[in-house]
Amino acid sequence: MRRVFSILIVLGLILFFVNSLSILPEYGKVKLSKVSSAYINKSVNGNSEKVKFGESKDLEDGSANVVTSIVVNYRSFDTLGEVTVLFTSALGVGLILHGYKRKKYGRQPNFILRISVGILLPLILLFGAYIFIHGHLTPGGGFPGGTIIAAGILLLYLSNEEYDLSKASKFVESTAGSLYVIVGLTGLAISGIFLLNFLPTGVVGNLFSAGIVPIVYILIGFKVGAELSGIIADLHREEG
């Protein structure tokens, strides 16, 4: 009897999802809301001219990646808050593990691991940097780029137990966070709006475009990478 009910529930769910799909609009033909149209057209001031990749210039933010436009331009203050939350989490881990000595494996890391990390680490760091430098042009950004860099630092810790990046990570994290706030204050001083995109936005699709958006993403990439690396350094300890 239980199997019969299970089969009926599954069939009901399948029927529900099939009917739900049938009411969805055809791909590319959805009727956009006013807010969605504003974001896709890269303008919230009523300018509805068609945007051409590599040709249109002096757009409202100049970012080819719509998600980046939303995250780093239209709601950059919220992104600053998210970075602050990550900082608070890293600070909490550091306070909990304060006074703990560094963990020792008690044996030399595997030869293959050490050699592989030596080869792969520069590529991982380069890939992470690429992700946040091109965040305004392609999918990616500061958070994923910084996470990739932190993953490379984790491999470094696993392959070399004498390695310690805790002081360097704290310096990079505090510097990147301070510069993020300074960029916001510069916008406030120039136009009266905190984190306003005050630089020329250039031609959409070019590396040097989108005003302060790529600058902010680079700072976020360094900050996130340093914070996650700091957490790795704090966890890489044992009770003394």
PDB file of C-alpha atoms in Angstrom:
ATOM      1  CA  MET A   1       0.000   0.000   0.000  1.00  0.00           C
ATOM      2  CA  ARG A   2       2.850   2.333   0.831  1.00  0.00           C
ATOM      3  CA  ARG A   3       4.401   1.749  -2.600  1.00  0.00           C
ATOM      4  CA  VAL A   4       1.114   2.600  -4.291  1.00  0.00           C
ATOM      5  CA  PHE A   5       0.970   5.928  -2.451  1.00  0.00           C
ATOM      6  CA  SER A   6       4.595   6.614  -3.307  1.00  0.00           C
ATOM      7  CA  ILE A   7       3.968   5.952  -6.994  1.00  0.00           C
ATOM      8  CA  LEU A   8       0.870   8.193  -6.948  1.00  0.00           C
ATOM      9  CA  ILE A   9       2.840  11.020  -5.299  1.00  0.00           C
ATOM     10  CA  VAL A  10       5.643  10.702  -7.862  1.00  0.00           C
ATOM     11  CA  LEU A  11       3.147  10.695 -10.739  1.00  0.00           C
ATOM     12  CA  GLY A  12       1.444  13.749  -9.243  1.00  0.00           C
ATOM     13  CA  LEU A  13       4.758  15.600  -9.010  1.00  0.00           C
ATOM     14  CA  ILE A  14       5.658  14.686 -12.598  1.00  0.00           C
ATOM     15  CA  LEU A  15       2.276  15.928 -13.804  1.00  0.00           C
ATOM     16  CA  PHE A  16       2.711  19.132 -11.817  1.00  0.00           C
ATOM     17  CA  PHE A  17       6.151  19.862 -13.290  1.00  0.00           C
ATOM     18  CA  VAL A  18       5.012  19.043 -16.844  1.00  0.00           C
ATOM     19  CA  ASN A  19       2.076  21.440 -16.498  1.00  0.00           C
ATOM     20  CA  SER A  20       4.385  24.063 -14.970  1.00  0.00           C
ATOM     21  CA  LEU A  21       6.737  23.837 -17.943  1.00  0.00           C
ATOM     22  CA  SER A  22       3.883  24.268 -20.397  1.00  0.00           C
ATOM     23  CA  ILE A  23       3.008  27.714 -19.008  1.00  0.00           C
ATOM     24  CA  LEU A  24       6.585  28.996 -19.239  1.00  0.00           C
ATOM     25  CA  PRO A  25       7.213  31.491 -22.075  1.00  0.00           C
ATOM     26  CA  GLU A  26       9.322  30.454 -25.066  1.00  0.00           C
ATOM     27  CA  TYR A  27      13.057  31.002 -24.652  1.00  0.00           C
ATOM     28  CA  GLY A  28      14.009  34.605 -25.434  1.00  0.00           C
ATOM     29  CA  LYS A  29      10.390  35.738 -25.656  1.00  0.00           C
ATOM     30  CA  VAL A  30       9.595  36.371 -22.008  1.00  0.00           C
ATOM     31  CA  LYS A  31       7.753  39.567 -21.202  1.00  0.00           C
ATOM     32  CA  LEU A  32      10.219  41.487 -19.074  1.00  0.00           C
ATOM     33  CA  SER A  33       9.276  43.585 -16.106  1.00  0.00           C
ATOM     34  CA  LYS A  34      10.287  47.241 -15.997  1.00  0.00           C
ATOM     35  CA  VAL A  35      13.169  46.479 -13.613  1.00  0.00           C
ATOM     36  CA  SER A  36      14.439  43.529 -15.711  1.00  0.00           C
ATOM     37  CA  SER A  37      14.351  45.626 -18.881  1.00  0.00           C
ATOM     38  CA  ALA A  38      16.305  48.360 -17.158  1.00  0.00           C
ATOM     39  CA  TYR A  39      19.038  45.960 -16.069  1.00  0.00           C
ATOM     40  CA  ILE A  40      19.338  44.192 -19.445  1.00  0.00           C
ATOM     41  CA  ASN A  41      19.356  47.468 -21.349  1.00  0.00           C
ATOM     42  CA  LYS A  42      21.939  48.742 -18.845  1.00  0.00           C
ATOM     43  CA  SER A  43      19.949  51.786 -18.092  1.00  0.00           C
ATOM     44  CA  VAL A  44      17.562  52.700 -15.313  1.00  0.00           C
ATOM     45  CA  ASN A  45      17.149  56.253 -16.571  1.00  0.00           C
ATOM     46  CA  GLY A  46      14.808  55.446 -19.460  1.00  0.00           C
ATOM     47  CA  ASN A  47      17.407  55.177 -22.246  1.00  0.00           C
ATOM     48  CA  SER A  48      16.254  52.132 -24.285  1.00  0.00           C
ATOM     49  CA  GLU A  49      18.799  52.211 -27.146  1.00  0.00           C
ATOM     50  CA  LYS A  50      20.052  48.767 -28.232  1.00  0.00           C
ATOM     51  CA  VAL A  51      23.378  47.752 -26.663  1.00  0.00           C
ATOM     52  CA  LYS A  52      26.009  46.371 -29.122  1.00  0.00           C
ATOM     53  CA  PHE A  53      28.956  44.375 -27.769  1.00  0.00           C
ATOM     54  CA  GLY A  54      32.255  46.043 -28.625  1.00  0.00           C
ATOM     55  CA  GLU A  55      30.530  49.135 -30.037  1.00  0.00           C
ATOM     56  CA  SER A  56      28.273  50.781 -27.487  1.00  0.00           C
ATOM     57  CA  LYS A  57      30.104  53.104 -25.171  1.00  0.00           C
ATOM     58  CA  ASP A  58      29.493  55.403 -22.262  1.00  0.00           C
ATOM     59  CA  LEU A  59      26.737  53.148 -20.963  1.00  0.00           C
ATOM     60  CA  GLU A  60      25.435  53.568 -17.480  1.00  0.00           C
ATOM     61  CA  ASP A  61      27.922  51.016 -16.098  1.00  0.00           C
ATOM     62  CA  GLY A  62      29.609  49.508 -19.213  1.00  0.00           C
ATOM     63  CA  SER A  63      29.667  45.955 -17.837  1.00  0.00           C
ATOM     64  CA  ALA A  64      29.009  43.212 -20.404  1.00  0.00           C
ATOM     65  CA  ASN A  65      28.024  40.823 -17.605  1.00  0.00           C
ATOM     66  CA  VAL A  66      24.513  41.746 -16.439  1.00  0.00           C
ATOM     67  CA  VAL A  67      24.974  39.940 -13.115  1.00  0.00           C
ATOM     68  CA  THR A  68      28.079  42.008 -12.427  1.00  0.00           C
ATOM     69  CA  SER A  69      26.116  45.166 -13.211  1.00  0.00           C
ATOM     70  CA  ILE A  70      23.646  44.245 -10.501  1.00  0.00           C
ATOM     71  CA  VAL A  71      26.109  42.974  -7.896  1.00  0.00           C
ATOM     72  CA  VAL A  72      28.926  45.522  -8.171  1.00  0.00           C
ATOM     73  CA  ASN A  73      27.222  48.600  -9.606  1.00  0.00           C
ATOM     74  CA  TYR A  74      23.524  48.844  -8.729  1.00  0.00           C
ATOM     75  CA  ARG A  75      23.810  47.127  -5.338  1.00  0.00           C
ATOM     76  CA  SER A  76      27.503  47.458  -4.528  1.00  0.00           C
ATOM     77  CA  PHE A  77      26.717  48.646  -0.995  1.00  0.00           C
ATOM     78  CA  ASP A  78      25.015  45.294  -0.368  1.00  0.00           C
ATOM     79  CA  THR A  79      28.092  43.484  -1.730  1.00  0.00           C
ATOM     80  CA  LEU A  80      30.237  45.456   0.709  1.00  0.00           C
ATOM     81  CA  GLY A  81      27.994  44.104   3.458  1.00  0.00           C
ATOM     82  CA  GLU A  82      28.449  40.525   2.204  1.00  0.00           C
ATOM     83  CA  VAL A  83      32.217  40.947   2.291  1.00  0.00           C
ATOM     84  CA  THR A  84      31.878  42.284   5.835  1.00  0.00           C
ATOM     85  CA  VAL A  85      29.912  39.178   6.825  1.00  0.00           C
ATOM     86  CA  LEU A  86      32.718  36.996   5.476  1.00  0.00           C
ATOM     87  CA  PHE A  87      35.234  39.083   7.408  1.00  0.00           C
ATOM     88  CA  THR A  88      33.200  38.645  10.602  1.00  0.00           C
ATOM     89  CA  SER A  89      33.140  34.876  10.058  1.00  0.00           C
ATOM     90  CA  ALA A  90      36.920  34.770   9.575  1.00  0.00           C
ATOM     91  CA  LEU A  91      37.344  36.924  12.675  1.00  0.00           C
ATOM     92  CA  GLY A  92      35.171  34.517  14.678  1.00  0.00           C
ATOM     93  CA  VAL A  93      37.251  31.521  13.572  1.00  0.00           C
ATOM     94  CA  GLY A  94      40.423  33.388  14.531  1.00  0.00           C
ATOM     95  CA  LEU A  95      39.079  34.258  17.983  1.00  0.00           C
ATOM     96  CA  ILE A  96      37.906  30.695  18.686  1.00  0.00           C
ATOM     97  CA  LEU A  97      41.245  29.196  17.663  1.00  0.00           C
ATOM     98  CA  HIS A  98      43.361  31.910  19.297  1.00  0.00           C
ATOM     99  CA  GLY A  99      46.280  30.442  21.279  1.00  0.00           C
ATOM    100  CA  TYR A 100      46.392  27.187  19.339  1.00  0.00           C
ATOM    101  CA  LYS A 101      49.717  26.074  17.904  1.00  0.00           C
ATOM    102  CA  ARG A 102      50.238  25.070  14.341  1.00  0.00           C
ATOM    103  CA  LYS A 103      49.377  21.499  13.435  1.00  0.00           C
ATOM    104  CA  LYS A 104      52.220  19.155  12.580  1.00  0.00           C
ATOM    105  CA  TYR A 105      51.656  16.143  10.366  1.00  0.00           C
ATOM    106  CA  GLY A 106      54.613  14.341  11.922  1.00  0.00           C
ATOM    107  CA  ARG A 107      55.758  13.153   8.512  1.00  0.00           C
ATOM    108  CA  GLN A 108      56.969  14.609   5.246  1.00  0.00           C
ATOM    109  CA  PRO A 109      54.157  15.326   2.745  1.00  0.00           C
ATOM    110  CA  ASN A 110      53.999  12.991  -0.223  1.00  0.00           C
ATOM    111  CA  PHE A 111      56.604  13.670  -2.952  1.00  0.00           C
ATOM    112  CA  ILE A 112      53.992  13.583  -5.720  1.00  0.00           C
ATOM    113  CA  LEU A 113      51.825  16.062  -3.794  1.00  0.00           C
ATOM    114  CA  ARG A 114      54.703  18.523  -3.331  1.00  0.00           C
ATOM    115  CA  ILE A 115      55.772  18.370  -6.985  1.00  0.00           C
ATOM    116  CA  SER A 116      52.195  18.579  -8.276  1.00  0.00           C
ATOM    117  CA  VAL A 117      51.415  21.605  -6.121  1.00  0.00           C
ATOM    118  CA  GLY A 118      54.580  23.325  -7.356  1.00  0.00           C
ATOM    119  CA  ILE A 119      53.350  22.890 -10.935  1.00  0.00           C
ATOM    120  CA  LEU A 120      49.656  23.574 -10.415  1.00  0.00           C
ATOM    121  CA  LEU A 121      49.781  26.425  -7.888  1.00  0.00           C
ATOM    122  CA  PRO A 122      50.858  29.169 -10.364  1.00  0.00           C
ATOM    123  CA  LEU A 123      48.144  28.026 -12.774  1.00  0.00           C
ATOM    124  CA  ILE A 124      45.500  28.040 -10.006  1.00  0.00           C
ATOM    125  CA  LEU A 125      46.496  31.529  -8.859  1.00  0.00           C
ATOM    126  CA  LEU A 126      46.543  32.779 -12.456  1.00  0.00           C
ATOM    127  CA  PHE A 127      43.103  31.290 -13.117  1.00  0.00           C
ATOM    128  CA  GLY A 128      41.700  32.851  -9.941  1.00  0.00           C
ATOM    129  CA  ALA A 129      43.085  36.255 -10.932  1.00  0.00           C
ATOM    130  CA  TYR A 130      41.644  35.869 -14.449  1.00  0.00           C
ATOM    131  CA  ILE A 131      38.206  35.129 -12.990  1.00  0.00           C
ATOM    132  CA  PHE A 132      37.987  38.320 -10.949  1.00  0.00           C
ATOM    133  CA  ILE A 133      39.801  40.604 -13.441  1.00  0.00           C
ATOM    134  CA  HIS A 134      37.330  39.615 -16.207  1.00  0.00           C
ATOM    135  CA  GLY A 135      34.291  39.538 -13.915  1.00  0.00           C
ATOM    136  CA  HIS A 136      32.697  42.477 -15.768  1.00  0.00           C
ATOM    137  CA  LEU A 137      33.071  40.702 -19.147  1.00  0.00           C
ATOM    138  CA  THR A 138      32.386  37.006 -18.479  1.00  0.00           C
ATOM    139  CA  PRO A 139      30.747  34.879 -15.754  1.00  0.00           C
ATOM    140  CA  GLY A 140      32.859  35.070 -12.627  1.00  0.00           C
ATOM    141  CA  GLY A 141      33.884  37.824 -10.254  1.00  0.00           C
ATOM    142  CA  GLY A 142      35.560  38.556  -6.963  1.00  0.00           C
ATOM    143  CA  PHE A 143      33.976  35.828  -4.840  1.00  0.00           C
ATOM    144  CA  PRO A 144      34.679  32.832  -7.141  1.00  0.00           C
ATOM    145  CA  GLY A 145      38.107  34.203  -8.107  1.00  0.00           C
ATOM    146  CA  GLY A 146      39.089  34.675  -4.473  1.00  0.00           C
ATOM    147  CA  THR A 147      37.812  31.203  -3.590  1.00  0.00           C
ATOM    148  CA  ILE A 148      39.940  29.636  -6.335  1.00  0.00           C
ATOM    149  CA  ILE A 149      43.018  31.422  -4.999  1.00  0.00           C
ATOM    150  CA  ALA A 150      42.231  30.207  -1.465  1.00  0.00           C
ATOM    151  CA  ALA A 151      41.939  26.642  -2.813  1.00  0.00           C
ATOM    152  CA  GLY A 152      45.469  27.002  -4.180  1.00  0.00           C
ATOM    153  CA  ILE A 153      46.664  28.228  -0.770  1.00  0.00           C
ATOM    154  CA  LEU A 154      45.048  25.168   0.825  1.00  0.00           C
ATOM    155  CA  LEU A 155      47.103  22.908  -1.451  1.00  0.00           C
ATOM    156  CA  LEU A 156      50.179  24.883  -0.422  1.00  0.00           C
ATOM    157  CA  TYR A 157      49.478  24.158   3.244  1.00  0.00           C
ATOM    158  CA  LEU A 158      48.910  20.465   2.533  1.00  0.00           C
ATOM    159  CA  SER A 159      52.198  20.142   0.643  1.00  0.00           C
ATOM    160  CA  ASN A 160      54.390  22.138   3.037  1.00  0.00           C
ATOM    161  CA  GLU A 161      53.719  21.995   6.767  1.00  0.00           C
ATOM    162  CA  GLU A 162      56.209  24.792   7.490  1.00  0.00           C
ATOM    163  CA  TYR A 163      54.334  27.266   5.323  1.00  0.00           C
ATOM    164  CA  ASP A 164      52.485  30.119   7.072  1.00  0.00           C
ATOM    165  CA  LEU A 165      50.521  32.830   5.271  1.00  0.00           C
ATOM    166  CA  SER A 166      48.484  34.099   8.218  1.00  0.00           C
ATOM    167  CA  LYS A 167      50.242  37.496   8.537  1.00  0.00           C
ATOM    168  CA  ALA A 168      50.338  38.121   4.792  1.00  0.00           C
ATOM    169  CA  SER A 169      46.658  37.185   4.403  1.00  0.00           C
ATOM    170  CA  LYS A 170      45.624  39.602   7.153  1.00  0.00           C
ATOM    171  CA  PHE A 171      47.597  42.433   5.513  1.00  0.00           C
ATOM    172  CA  VAL A 172      46.083  41.776   2.061  1.00  0.00           C
ATOM    173  CA  GLU A 173      42.578  41.411   3.526  1.00  0.00           C
ATOM    174  CA  SER A 174      42.730  44.685   5.477  1.00  0.00           C
ATOM    175  CA  THR A 175      44.294  46.587   2.552  1.00  0.00           C
ATOM    176  CA  ALA A 176      41.715  45.363   0.017  1.00  0.00           C
ATOM    177  CA  GLY A 177      38.832  46.093   2.405  1.00  0.00           C
ATOM    178  CA  SER A 178      40.123  49.600   3.114  1.00  0.00           C
ATOM    179  CA  LEU A 179      40.540  50.352  -0.596  1.00  0.00           C
ATOM    180  CA  TYR A 180      36.971  49.164  -1.248  1.00  0.00           C
ATOM    181  CA  VAL A 181      35.682  51.695   1.289  1.00  0.00           C
ATOM    182  CA  ILE A 182      37.978  54.411  -0.130  1.00  0.00           C
ATOM    183  CA  VAL A 183      36.524  53.816  -3.617  1.00  0.00           C
ATOM    184  CA  GLY A 184      33.064  54.216  -2.127  1.00  0.00           C
ATOM    185  CA  LEU A 185      34.036  57.397  -0.293  1.00  0.00           C
ATOM    186  CA  THR A 186      35.571  58.800  -3.493  1.00  0.00           C
ATOM    187  CA  GLY A 187      32.221  58.369  -5.221  1.00  0.00           C
ATOM    188  CA  LEU A 188      30.589  60.079  -2.258  1.00  0.00           C
ATOM    189  CA  ALA A 189      33.023  63.016  -2.462  1.00  0.00           C
ATOM    190  CA  ILE A 190      32.588  63.429  -6.233  1.00  0.00           C
ATOM    191  CA  SER A 191      28.849  62.997  -6.601  1.00  0.00           C
ATOM    192  CA  GLY A 192      27.372  62.713  -3.132  1.00  0.00           C
ATOM    193  CA  ILE A 193      26.548  58.990  -3.535  1.00  0.00           C
ATOM    194  CA  PHE A 194      28.566  56.272  -1.782  1.00  0.00           C
ATOM    195  CA  LEU A 195      30.118  53.738  -4.226  1.00  0.00           C
ATOM    196  CA  LEU A 196      28.846  55.626  -7.278  1.00  0.00           C
ATOM    197  CA  ASN A 197      30.510  54.564 -10.556  1.00  0.00           C
ATOM    198  CA  PHE A 198      32.434  57.809 -11.074  1.00  0.00           C
ATOM    199  CA  LEU A 199      34.949  56.648 -13.756  1.00  0.00           C
ATOM    200  CA  PRO A 200      34.299  56.596 -17.560  1.00  0.00           C
ATOM    201  CA  THR A 201      32.635  53.313 -18.562  1.00  0.00           C
ATOM    202  CA  GLY A 202      34.317  53.002 -21.992  1.00  0.00           C
ATOM    203  CA  VAL A 203      33.207  50.534 -24.695  1.00  0.00           C
ATOM    204  CA  VAL A 204      31.206  47.550 -23.473  1.00  0.00           C
ATOM    205  CA  GLY A 205      33.236  44.334 -23.930  1.00  0.00           C
ATOM    206  CA  ASN A 206      36.680  45.917 -23.544  1.00  0.00           C
ATOM    207  CA  LEU A 207      38.927  44.951 -20.648  1.00  0.00           C
ATOM    208  CA  PHE A 208      39.277  48.561 -19.574  1.00  0.00           C
ATOM    209  CA  SER A 209      35.603  49.401 -19.315  1.00  0.00           C
ATOM    210  CA  ALA A 210      32.781  49.549 -16.758  1.00  0.00           C
ATOM    211  CA  GLY A 211      34.381  52.302 -14.655  1.00  0.00           C
ATOM    212  CA  ILE A 212      35.013  51.248 -11.058  1.00  0.00           C
ATOM    213  CA  VAL A 213      33.317  47.837 -11.493  1.00  0.00           C
ATOM    214  CA  PRO A 214      36.485  45.837 -12.397  1.00  0.00           C
ATOM    215  CA  ILE A 215      38.443  47.719  -9.727  1.00  0.00           C
ATOM    216  CA  VAL A 216      35.913  46.722  -7.085  1.00  0.00           C
ATOM    217  CA  TYR A 217      35.897  43.104  -8.309  1.00  0.00           C
ATOM    218  CA  ILE A 218      39.700  42.932  -8.119  1.00  0.00           C
ATOM    219  CA  LEU A 219      39.586  44.261  -4.550  1.00  0.00           C
ATOM    220  CA  ILE A 220      36.871  41.753  -3.644  1.00  0.00           C
ATOM    221  CA  GLY A 221      38.930  38.946  -5.200  1.00  0.00           C
ATOM    222  CA  PHE A 222      41.960  39.803  -3.076  1.00  0.00           C
ATOM    223  CA  LYS A 223      39.838  40.294   0.034  1.00  0.00           C
ATOM    224  CA  VAL A 224      37.894  37.036  -0.296  1.00  0.00           C
ATOM    225  CA  GLY A 225      41.029  35.071  -1.184  1.00  0.00           C
ATOM    226  CA  ALA A 226      42.894  36.515   1.813  1.00  0.00           C
ATOM    227  CA  GLU A 227      40.006  35.920   4.220  1.00  0.00           C
ATOM    228  CA  LEU A 228      39.517  32.306   3.188  1.00  0.00           C
ATOM    229  CA  SER A 229      43.283  31.762   3.284  1.00  0.00           C
ATOM    230  CA  GLY A 230      43.290  33.213   6.808  1.00  0.00           C
ATOM    231  CA  ILE A 231      40.582  30.731   7.843  1.00  0.00           C
ATOM    232  CA  ILE A 232      42.674  27.905   6.386  1.00  0.00           C
ATOM    233  CA  ALA A 233      45.699  29.159   8.338  1.00  0.00           C
ATOM    234  CA  ASP A 234      43.645  29.338  11.567  1.00  0.00           C
ATOM    235  CA  LEU A 235      42.228  25.848  11.120  1.00  0.00           C
ATOM    236  CA  HIS A 236      45.674  24.497  10.358  1.00  0.00           C
ATOM    237  CA  ARG A 237      46.490  24.403  14.061  1.00  0.00           C
ATOM    238  CA  GLU A 238      46.251  22.058  17.001  1.00  0.00           C
ATOM    239  CA  GLU A 239      45.978  22.565  20.732  1.00  0.00           C
ATOM    240  CA  GLY A 240      49.320  23.401  22.321  1.00  0.00           C
TER     241      GLY A 240
END
